[in-house]
Structures are given as C-alpha cells and as structure tokens.
Amino acid sequence: MKPSSEPKRIVILDTGREWGGGTNSLLELLKRIDKEKFKFGAIFYRNYPKGTESDIRRELEKLGVEFFLVPPKKLPPKVKILKELCRAGTFWLRPFRKDLLFLFDYHFRIRPQAEAIARILKDFRADLLYMNNQPASNLEGVLAAEKVGIPAILHCRIAKRVPRIAIRKTNARVQRVICVSRGLRDFYVSRGLRADLCTVIYDGIDLSLRPRKEPGSLRQRWGLFPEDFVLGTVCSLVKRKRVQDLLEAAYLVQRKTSVPIKILIVGEGPERENLERLSQRLGLSSRTLFTGFQSDPLSFIQTMDLFVFPSEKEGFGLVILEAMLLGKPVIATRIPGPSELVKDGETGFLVEPRQPKALASAIMKFLQDRRLAQTMGEKGRKRVEQFDIRHYVSGVTRVFEEVLSCSMSS
C-alpha cells in the first residue's frame, strides 16, 4: 500500500480525434489541480495537433504529465467484411441493428484495446482511471479498469447514442460519471445510465483571459471594414457543428439588408472544403473568411459583432463562455449545454438546431437594433462569472478524492 503522503496516480484516457473544447478543459484542469495530491499519466489514441504550433503530447508534457500513445485497434479485414454483410442483411432489425453490429467492435476491437490500456495502468501503478469522453467511446477503458481492479470516472462532454452493453458496463463498473451540463445528465439517464452515478460539473473559464491582439489589427489583416457587421463562430469544422446553417442563414440575411455582412469562421476540420464550396454556391465567397485553427480564438471573437453557435449536438459549449466573457451577444441552438449558458432573450437568443431561417431571423434582430447587441453582451459578461474555472477544478478534485477514498475503504 502506498504511503498516504504519496500522490495518487491517475491515468487519463482520451479517445478524441482532434483538438476541441474538451481538450482545453482538460489542460486547464491539469494546470491548476494540486500536483502534491495527484500524479498524472495520459493515454491518447492520436497525438493530434494544436494548429501548426504544437500537439497534445507536448502540451501535456509541459505540465509534467507522462504521455502514452496507444493507436486505436482496427477490425481485422475478414471481420470487417463479415460486419458489412451483417449490416446489409439485417436492415429489417432496425431497433437492434446498431447493437448487433456493435458486437463486432466489442469483441474484435474494444477488448484488445482494453488489454493494451490495462498494461499501461499496471505499469503506471494507477490508482484511478479518468476517462475524458462519453460512454460509447470509452468502453475499453471501463474494461481495462475492471481488469486491473481500480476505480474509474467518466467525464461526459457530448450527447451521443450509447450501445446497451456500454450502458450496462458503465452502470456496473464506473464509480462516478461527471456530466458537463444538466441536459447531458438527463440525456444519459433517459438512456439507462444510473442517476445516482451522475454529478453535474460545468466546465469553467478563466475570468482573467484577454485577447492577445487588438481587434483593429486583426480587422485590417483580414480585410474587415468598420461598417462591416461580422458574424462569427469558433469550432472544429465537423458535421455536428452545422456551420452550413450559419452560411445559409447569412445568405438569407444579406438578401434582406443593405448592411455589409462578413462571416468569420475560425477552426479547421474535415468539413472545410464542403463549407468553402457551399459558400461559393451561395455567392458568399467574398464575404466569408476561413481562418483555419487559431491558438488565440479570443482575439478573433473580439473582432465579431455577434457570436453564432449552430451545433446540433453538444454537451456544454466552452467557446460560448469565451464569447460572453468578451461581451458578445450569442445565438446558439436549443440543445443540452448551450441552452443552459445562453439566457434566451437576455444574453442572446436560442433557436432550434438545423433551422437556418430561425437563425437568420435572430441575426436580423441584432441588425435592426444595434443597442440590443450591446445590452445582451453586457448581461452575458456578468453571467460568465458563475462559471469561474475555480469551481470546475474544485468540483473535479472533489470527485477524485471521494472516489479514491471509497476505493481505499472498500
């Protein structure tokens, strides 16, 4: 048994594909958590980049976190063919089809992956496994913790369908599930996750954060004029972020107003080419600026008149807090997470996802009443104070201590 004064050893498991809000939240936690209490290692499937300037391995090692790269297992070719044949032959079993197909992944990909994770947990002498994602993508972590005999915590950050086997294993083998919003907790409980496992801890923001660049310099660099009304978003350019809805809404808006509209899209991802083509088809190429990934998103948000968050699936939406911190009004979708951050009609507007017309209507309200943007932005800045990063760090620390304490006493 380790001396009580020795730091508890926690391994982080992150199965993500790209840099996102969950990555930023994890790093902010690791910057601030008490290193005399906890020592961290981190298992990642990909050493994904932070733009062109760094990557997740380098950022973690700066914080004294030992990094383990475990490339994701793939289905053997014969099994993959069998899975596709099963997919084609079971279209009539629609309610159970996904669960049936998931069994191929469970036996031939997830279980071997769990073995690799378990070996690292043993070598690191881990006291706890902390999984930074949702149940479906962390089942191998649950199995690995069970094999080694240590407790596990799951930090859910997005609402996604979960195979029943993942729900059963999580209910039986995970000691605590942290949800980043009430809506996310309700989503997973409605799908069978035990309510008593779930704790809501909102992500937090450093209230002292400030943009690194002056808005005037960025406007000049990107060709934005004082008379331009700048709509913008910051996100990974993936399908679920629905950036196409922002473009379609901007197309509708520019047909109804003489105010010059510019669209600032900050981020990178597999959908960029599709979005650029859509912008061209809509006749918005001269109005749309794709900046790529930016390590200082606050400077770009500062140049915006209005921040838009059209995602159809989210758990929280940390970038919304960044926009509110800078006094920007926000239009977001009425989904778990964002709907708990934006006070509809007070700090911005909420619209239904996948509704460009509703989005355009909300944008027009700000164009027709410029003082509305200022008033809502000021109220948003005040609301952000409820999401101080210190609350987030203390909440996660408390869960670590409670789970470790119960583990020692059992």
Coordinates of C-alpha atoms in Angstrom, one line a residue:
M1 CA 0.0 0.0 0.0
K2 CA 1.2 3.5 -0.9
P3 CA 2.0 5.9 1.9
S4 CA -0.8 8.4 2.4
S5 CA 1.5 11.3 1.7
E6 CA 2.4 9.9 -1.8
P7 CA 0.4 11.5 -4.6
K8 CA -2.4 9.3 -6.0
R9 CA -1.6 8.2 -9.5
I10 CA -4.3 8.9 -12.1
V11 CA -4.3 7.9 -15.7
I12 CA -6.3 10.0 -18.2
L13 CA -7.8 8.2 -21.2
D14 CA -8.8 10.4 -24.1
T15 CA -10.1 8.8 -27.3
G16 CA -10.7 12.0 -29.2
R17 CA -9.7 12.7 -32.8
E18 CA -9.0 16.4 -32.8
W19 CA -8.4 19.4 -30.5
G20 CA -11.6 20.7 -29.1
G21 CA -13.3 22.2 -26.0
G22 CA -12.8 19.0 -24.1
T23 CA -9.1 19.2 -24.7
N24 CA -8.9 22.8 -23.5
S25 CA -10.9 21.9 -20.4
L26 CA -8.6 19.0 -19.6
L27 CA -5.5 21.2 -19.9
E28 CA -7.0 23.9 -17.7
L29 CA -7.7 21.3 -15.1
L30 CA -4.2 19.9 -15.2
K31 CA -2.7 23.4 -15.0
R32 CA -4.5 24.1 -11.7
I33 CA -5.0 20.9 -9.9
D34 CA -2.9 20.1 -6.8
K35 CA 0.2 18.2 -8.1
E36 CA 1.1 17.3 -4.5
K37 CA -2.1 15.3 -4.3
F38 CA -2.2 13.8 -7.8
K39 CA 0.3 12.5 -10.4
F40 CA -1.0 12.1 -13.9
G41 CA -0.3 9.9 -16.9
A42 CA -2.3 10.2 -20.1
I43 CA -3.3 7.7 -22.8
F44 CA -4.2 9.1 -26.1
Y45 CA -5.0 7.3 -29.4
R46 CA -3.7 10.1 -31.5
N47 CA -1.1 12.8 -30.9
Y48 CA -3.4 15.4 -32.5
P49 CA -2.0 18.8 -33.4
K50 CA -2.7 22.2 -31.8
G51 CA -2.8 24.0 -35.1
T52 CA 0.8 24.2 -36.5
E53 CA 2.5 25.3 -33.3
S54 CA 2.2 22.3 -31.0
D55 CA 0.4 19.0 -30.3
I56 CA -1.3 17.3 -27.3
R57 CA 1.8 15.4 -26.3
R58 CA 4.0 18.5 -26.0
E59 CA 1.3 20.4 -24.1
L60 CA 0.8 17.6 -21.6
E61 CA 4.5 17.0 -21.1
K62 CA 4.9 20.8 -20.3
L63 CA 2.5 20.1 -17.4
G64 CA 4.5 17.1 -16.1
V65 CA 2.1 14.5 -17.5
E66 CA 3.6 11.3 -18.8
F67 CA 2.2 10.6 -22.3
F68 CA 1.3 7.2 -23.7
L69 CA 0.3 6.8 -27.4
V70 CA -1.8 3.8 -28.0
P71 CA -3.0 3.7 -31.6
P72 CA -6.6 2.5 -31.9
K73 CA -7.1 -1.1 -32.8
K74 CA -8.8 -1.8 -36.2
L75 CA -11.1 -4.6 -37.1
P76 CA -9.4 -7.5 -38.9
P77 CA -10.2 -7.4 -42.6
K78 CA -12.3 -10.7 -42.5
V79 CA -14.3 -9.4 -39.5
K80 CA -14.8 -6.1 -41.3
I81 CA -16.3 -7.9 -44.3
L82 CA -18.5 -10.0 -42.1
K83 CA -19.7 -6.9 -40.3
E84 CA -20.7 -5.3 -43.6
L85 CA -22.5 -8.4 -44.7
C86 CA -24.4 -8.4 -41.4
R87 CA -25.2 -4.7 -41.9
A88 CA -26.7 -5.4 -45.3
G89 CA -28.6 -8.5 -44.2
T90 CA -30.2 -7.1 -41.0
F91 CA -31.9 -3.9 -42.3
W92 CA -35.2 -5.2 -41.1
L93 CA -33.9 -5.4 -37.5
R94 CA -33.6 -1.6 -37.3
P95 CA -34.2 -1.2 -33.5
F96 CA -31.5 -3.7 -32.6
R97 CA -29.2 -3.4 -35.7
K98 CA -26.7 -1.0 -34.2
D99 CA -26.4 -3.0 -31.0
L100 CA -25.8 -6.2 -33.1
L101 CA -23.2 -4.5 -35.3
F102 CA -21.5 -3.1 -32.1
L103 CA -20.8 -6.7 -31.0
F104 CA -18.2 -7.0 -33.8
D105 CA -16.4 -3.9 -32.5
Y106 CA -16.7 -5.1 -28.9
H107 CA -15.1 -8.5 -29.4
F108 CA -12.5 -7.7 -32.1
R109 CA -11.5 -4.0 -31.4
I110 CA -12.6 -2.9 -27.9
R111 CA -11.5 -5.9 -25.9
P112 CA -8.0 -6.0 -27.5
Q113 CA -7.7 -2.2 -26.9
A114 CA -8.7 -2.8 -23.3
E115 CA -5.8 -5.2 -22.9
A116 CA -3.3 -2.6 -24.1
I117 CA -4.7 0.0 -21.8
A118 CA -4.7 -2.4 -18.8
R119 CA -0.9 -3.0 -19.3
I120 CA -0.2 0.7 -19.1
L121 CA -2.4 1.1 -16.0
K122 CA -0.4 -1.7 -14.3
D123 CA 3.0 -0.3 -15.3
F124 CA 2.0 3.2 -14.1
R125 CA 0.7 1.7 -10.9
A126 CA -2.5 3.7 -11.4
D127 CA -4.9 4.3 -8.5
L128 CA -7.7 5.6 -10.8
L129 CA -8.7 5.8 -14.4
Y130 CA -10.2 9.1 -15.6
M131 CA -11.9 9.0 -19.0
N132 CA -12.4 12.3 -20.8
N133 CA -15.3 11.4 -23.1
Q134 CA -18.7 9.7 -23.4
P135 CA -19.6 6.1 -22.6
A136 CA -19.6 4.7 -26.1
S137 CA -16.0 5.7 -26.9
N138 CA -14.6 4.7 -23.5
L139 CA -15.9 1.2 -23.0
E140 CA -12.3 -0.2 -23.5
G141 CA -11.3 2.0 -20.5
V142 CA -14.1 0.6 -18.4
L143 CA -13.0 -3.0 -19.2
A144 CA -9.3 -2.1 -18.5
A145 CA -10.0 -0.6 -15.1
E146 CA -12.1 -3.6 -14.2
K147 CA -9.3 -6.0 -15.3
V148 CA -6.7 -4.1 -13.2
G149 CA -9.1 -3.6 -10.2
I150 CA -9.1 0.2 -9.9
P151 CA -12.0 2.6 -9.9
A152 CA -13.0 4.6 -12.9
I153 CA -14.5 8.0 -13.5
L154 CA -16.2 9.0 -16.8
H155 CA -16.3 12.7 -17.8
C156 CA -19.1 13.0 -20.4
R157 CA -18.9 16.0 -22.7
I158 CA -21.3 15.3 -25.5
A159 CA -24.7 13.6 -26.1
K160 CA -24.3 10.5 -28.3
R161 CA -26.2 7.3 -28.7
V162 CA -24.8 4.6 -26.4
P163 CA -25.0 0.8 -27.1
R164 CA -26.8 -1.0 -24.3
I165 CA -23.7 -3.0 -23.5
A166 CA -21.8 0.2 -22.8
I167 CA -24.6 1.5 -20.5
R168 CA -24.6 -1.8 -18.6
K169 CA -20.8 -1.9 -18.2
T170 CA -20.8 1.8 -17.1
N171 CA -23.6 1.2 -14.5
A172 CA -21.8 -1.8 -13.1
R173 CA -18.1 -0.7 -13.2
V174 CA -17.8 3.1 -13.2
Q175 CA -17.8 4.8 -9.8
R176 CA -18.8 8.3 -11.0
V177 CA -20.0 10.0 -14.2
I178 CA -19.3 13.7 -14.5
C179 CA -21.7 15.5 -16.9
V180 CA -20.9 18.9 -18.1
S181 CA -24.5 20.1 -18.0
R182 CA -27.9 19.1 -16.6
G183 CA -29.2 18.5 -20.1
L184 CA -26.4 16.0 -20.7
R185 CA -27.1 14.2 -17.4
D186 CA -30.8 14.0 -18.3
F187 CA -29.9 12.6 -21.8
Y188 CA -27.8 9.7 -20.4
V189 CA -30.2 8.9 -17.6
S190 CA -33.1 8.7 -20.1
R191 CA -31.0 6.1 -21.9
G192 CA -30.4 3.9 -18.9
L193 CA -27.4 5.4 -17.0
R194 CA -27.9 5.3 -13.3
A195 CA -28.9 8.7 -12.0
D196 CA -27.0 8.1 -8.7
L197 CA -23.7 7.8 -10.6
C198 CA -24.1 11.2 -12.2
T199 CA -22.7 14.5 -11.0
V200 CA -23.1 17.8 -12.9
I201 CA -19.9 19.9 -13.0
Y202 CA -20.0 22.7 -15.5
D203 CA -16.8 23.5 -17.4
G204 CA -15.2 26.7 -16.4
I205 CA -13.4 29.7 -17.8
D206 CA -10.5 31.8 -16.5
L207 CA -12.2 35.2 -15.9
S208 CA -8.8 36.9 -16.4
L209 CA -8.5 35.7 -20.0
R210 CA -7.9 38.5 -22.5
P211 CA -7.3 38.6 -26.3
R212 CA -3.6 38.8 -27.3
K213 CA -4.2 41.1 -30.3
E214 CA -6.0 44.4 -30.8
P215 CA -9.2 44.0 -32.7
G216 CA -8.2 46.7 -35.1
S217 CA -5.1 44.9 -36.2
L218 CA -7.0 41.7 -37.0
R219 CA -9.7 43.5 -38.8
Q220 CA -7.1 45.2 -41.0
R221 CA -5.3 41.9 -41.6
W222 CA -8.5 40.1 -42.7
G223 CA -10.0 42.9 -44.7
L224 CA -12.8 43.8 -42.3
F225 CA -14.0 47.4 -42.6
P226 CA -15.6 49.5 -39.8
E227 CA -19.0 49.4 -41.4
D228 CA -19.0 45.5 -41.7
F229 CA -21.3 43.6 -39.4
V230 CA -19.2 40.5 -38.5
L231 CA -21.0 37.2 -37.7
G232 CA -18.6 34.5 -36.5
T233 CA -18.1 31.1 -34.9
V234 CA -15.2 29.1 -33.5
C235 CA -15.3 25.4 -33.7
S236 CA -13.9 22.2 -35.2
L237 CA -15.2 22.0 -38.8
V238 CA -17.1 18.7 -38.4
K239 CA -20.7 17.9 -39.4
R240 CA -22.3 18.1 -36.0
K241 CA -21.2 21.7 -35.6
R242 CA -23.6 22.6 -38.5
V243 CA -21.6 25.6 -39.8
Q244 CA -23.5 25.2 -43.0
D245 CA -26.6 26.6 -41.2
L246 CA -24.6 29.7 -40.4
L247 CA -23.7 30.2 -44.0
E248 CA -27.3 29.6 -45.2
A249 CA -28.6 32.0 -42.6
A250 CA -26.1 34.6 -43.7
Y251 CA -27.3 34.2 -47.3
L252 CA -30.9 34.8 -46.2
V253 CA -29.8 37.9 -44.1
Q254 CA -27.7 39.5 -46.8
R255 CA -30.8 39.5 -49.1
K256 CA -32.8 41.5 -46.6
T257 CA -30.3 44.2 -45.6
S258 CA -28.0 46.7 -47.1
V259 CA -25.6 46.4 -44.2
P260 CA -22.4 44.7 -45.4
I261 CA -22.2 41.2 -43.8
K262 CA -19.0 39.3 -43.2
I263 CA -18.8 35.7 -41.8
L264 CA -15.7 34.8 -39.8
I265 CA -15.2 31.0 -39.4
V266 CA -12.4 30.1 -37.0
G267 CA -11.4 26.5 -37.0
E268 CA -10.2 23.5 -39.0
G269 CA -11.6 20.1 -39.8
P270 CA -12.8 17.7 -42.5
E271 CA -15.8 19.8 -43.5
R272 CA -13.8 22.8 -44.5
E273 CA -13.8 22.0 -48.3
N274 CA -17.6 21.3 -48.2
L275 CA -18.2 24.6 -46.4
E276 CA -16.0 26.5 -48.8
R277 CA -17.9 25.1 -51.8
L278 CA -21.2 25.9 -50.1
S279 CA -20.1 29.5 -49.5
Q280 CA -19.2 29.7 -53.2
R281 CA -22.6 28.3 -54.3
L282 CA -24.4 30.8 -52.1
G283 CA -22.4 33.7 -53.5
L284 CA -20.8 34.4 -50.1
S285 CA -17.1 33.7 -51.1
S286 CA -16.2 37.4 -50.8
R287 CA -18.0 37.7 -47.5
T288 CA -16.7 34.5 -45.8
L289 CA -13.3 34.2 -44.1
F290 CA -11.9 30.8 -43.2
T291 CA -9.1 31.4 -40.8
G292 CA -8.1 27.8 -40.0
F293 CA -7.2 26.8 -36.5
Q294 CA -6.1 29.7 -34.2
S295 CA -4.4 29.3 -30.9
D296 CA -5.8 32.6 -29.8
P297 CA -9.5 32.4 -30.6
L298 CA -10.4 35.2 -28.2
S299 CA -8.7 37.7 -30.5
F300 CA -10.9 36.6 -33.3
I301 CA -14.1 36.6 -31.2
Q302 CA -13.2 40.1 -30.2
T303 CA -13.5 41.2 -33.8
M304 CA -17.0 39.8 -34.1
D305 CA -20.2 41.8 -33.6
L306 CA -22.2 38.6 -33.0
F307 CA -21.2 35.1 -32.0
V308 CA -23.2 32.2 -33.5
F309 CA -23.1 28.6 -32.3
P310 CA -25.2 26.4 -34.6
S311 CA -24.2 23.0 -33.3
E312 CA -26.8 20.2 -33.3
K313 CA -25.1 18.1 -30.7
E314 CA -23.1 19.4 -27.8
G315 CA -22.5 18.8 -24.1
F316 CA -21.5 22.3 -23.0
G317 CA -20.0 24.8 -25.4
L318 CA -17.0 26.4 -23.7
V319 CA -16.5 28.8 -26.6
I320 CA -19.9 30.4 -25.7
L321 CA -18.4 31.4 -22.4
E322 CA -15.4 32.9 -24.2
A323 CA -17.7 35.0 -26.3
M324 CA -19.8 36.1 -23.4
L325 CA -16.6 37.0 -21.4
L326 CA -15.8 39.4 -24.2
G327 CA -19.2 41.0 -24.1
K328 CA -20.5 39.4 -27.3
P329 CA -24.2 38.5 -27.7
V330 CA -24.7 34.9 -28.6
I331 CA -27.1 33.0 -30.8
A332 CA -27.0 29.3 -30.0
T333 CA -29.1 26.2 -30.6
R334 CA -31.6 24.9 -28.0
I335 CA -29.7 21.8 -27.1
P336 CA -28.2 20.4 -23.9
G337 CA -25.3 22.6 -22.8
P338 CA -25.7 25.8 -24.8
S339 CA -29.3 26.2 -23.6
E340 CA -28.0 26.4 -20.1
L341 CA -25.4 29.0 -20.9
V342 CA -27.4 31.4 -23.0
K343 CA -30.4 33.1 -21.3
D344 CA -32.8 33.4 -24.2
G345 CA -33.9 37.0 -24.8
E346 CA -31.4 38.2 -22.1
T347 CA -27.8 37.3 -23.1
G348 CA -28.7 36.3 -26.7
F349 CA -31.2 34.0 -28.5
L350 CA -31.8 30.3 -28.7
V351 CA -33.0 28.7 -31.9
E352 CA -33.9 25.1 -32.9
P353 CA -31.0 23.2 -34.5
R354 CA -30.9 22.7 -38.3
Q355 CA -33.1 25.8 -38.8
P356 CA -31.2 28.4 -40.9
K357 CA -34.4 30.5 -41.3
A358 CA -34.8 30.8 -37.5
L359 CA -31.1 31.6 -37.2
A360 CA -31.4 34.3 -39.9
S361 CA -34.4 35.8 -38.1
A362 CA -32.4 36.0 -34.8
I363 CA -29.5 37.7 -36.7
M364 CA -31.8 40.3 -38.2
K365 CA -32.9 41.3 -34.7
F366 CA -29.4 42.5 -33.9
L367 CA -29.0 44.2 -37.3
Q368 CA -32.2 46.1 -36.7
D369 CA -31.3 47.1 -33.2
R370 CA -27.6 47.7 -32.6
R371 CA -28.1 48.6 -28.9
L372 CA -29.7 45.2 -28.3
A373 CA -26.3 43.6 -29.0
Q374 CA -24.5 45.9 -26.5
T375 CA -27.2 45.3 -23.8
M376 CA -27.2 41.5 -24.2
G377 CA -23.4 41.4 -24.4
E378 CA -23.1 43.2 -21.1
K379 CA -25.5 40.8 -19.4
G380 CA -23.6 37.9 -20.8
R381 CA -20.4 39.2 -19.4
K382 CA -22.0 39.3 -16.0
R383 CA -23.4 35.8 -16.3
V384 CA -20.0 34.3 -17.1
E385 CA -18.9 35.0 -13.5
Q386 CA -21.0 31.9 -12.5
F387 CA -18.6 29.7 -14.5
D388 CA -15.3 30.6 -12.9
I389 CA -12.7 28.0 -13.7
R390 CA -12.0 27.6 -9.9
H391 CA -15.5 26.0 -9.5
Y392 CA -14.7 23.5 -12.2
V393 CA -11.3 22.5 -10.8
S394 CA -12.6 22.2 -7.2
G395 CA -15.6 20.1 -8.4
V396 CA -13.5 17.6 -10.3
T397 CA -10.9 17.4 -7.5
R398 CA -13.7 16.7 -5.0
V399 CA -14.9 13.8 -7.2
F400 CA -11.3 12.4 -7.5
E401 CA -11.0 12.5 -3.7
E402 CA -14.3 10.9 -3.0
V403 CA -13.8 8.0 -5.4
L404 CA -10.3 7.4 -4.2
S405 CA -11.4 7.5 -0.6
C406 CA -14.2 5.0 -1.2
S407 CA -11.7 2.7 -3.1
M408 CA -9.3 2.7 -0.1
S409 CA -12.0 2.0 2.4
S410 CA -13.6 -0.9 0.4

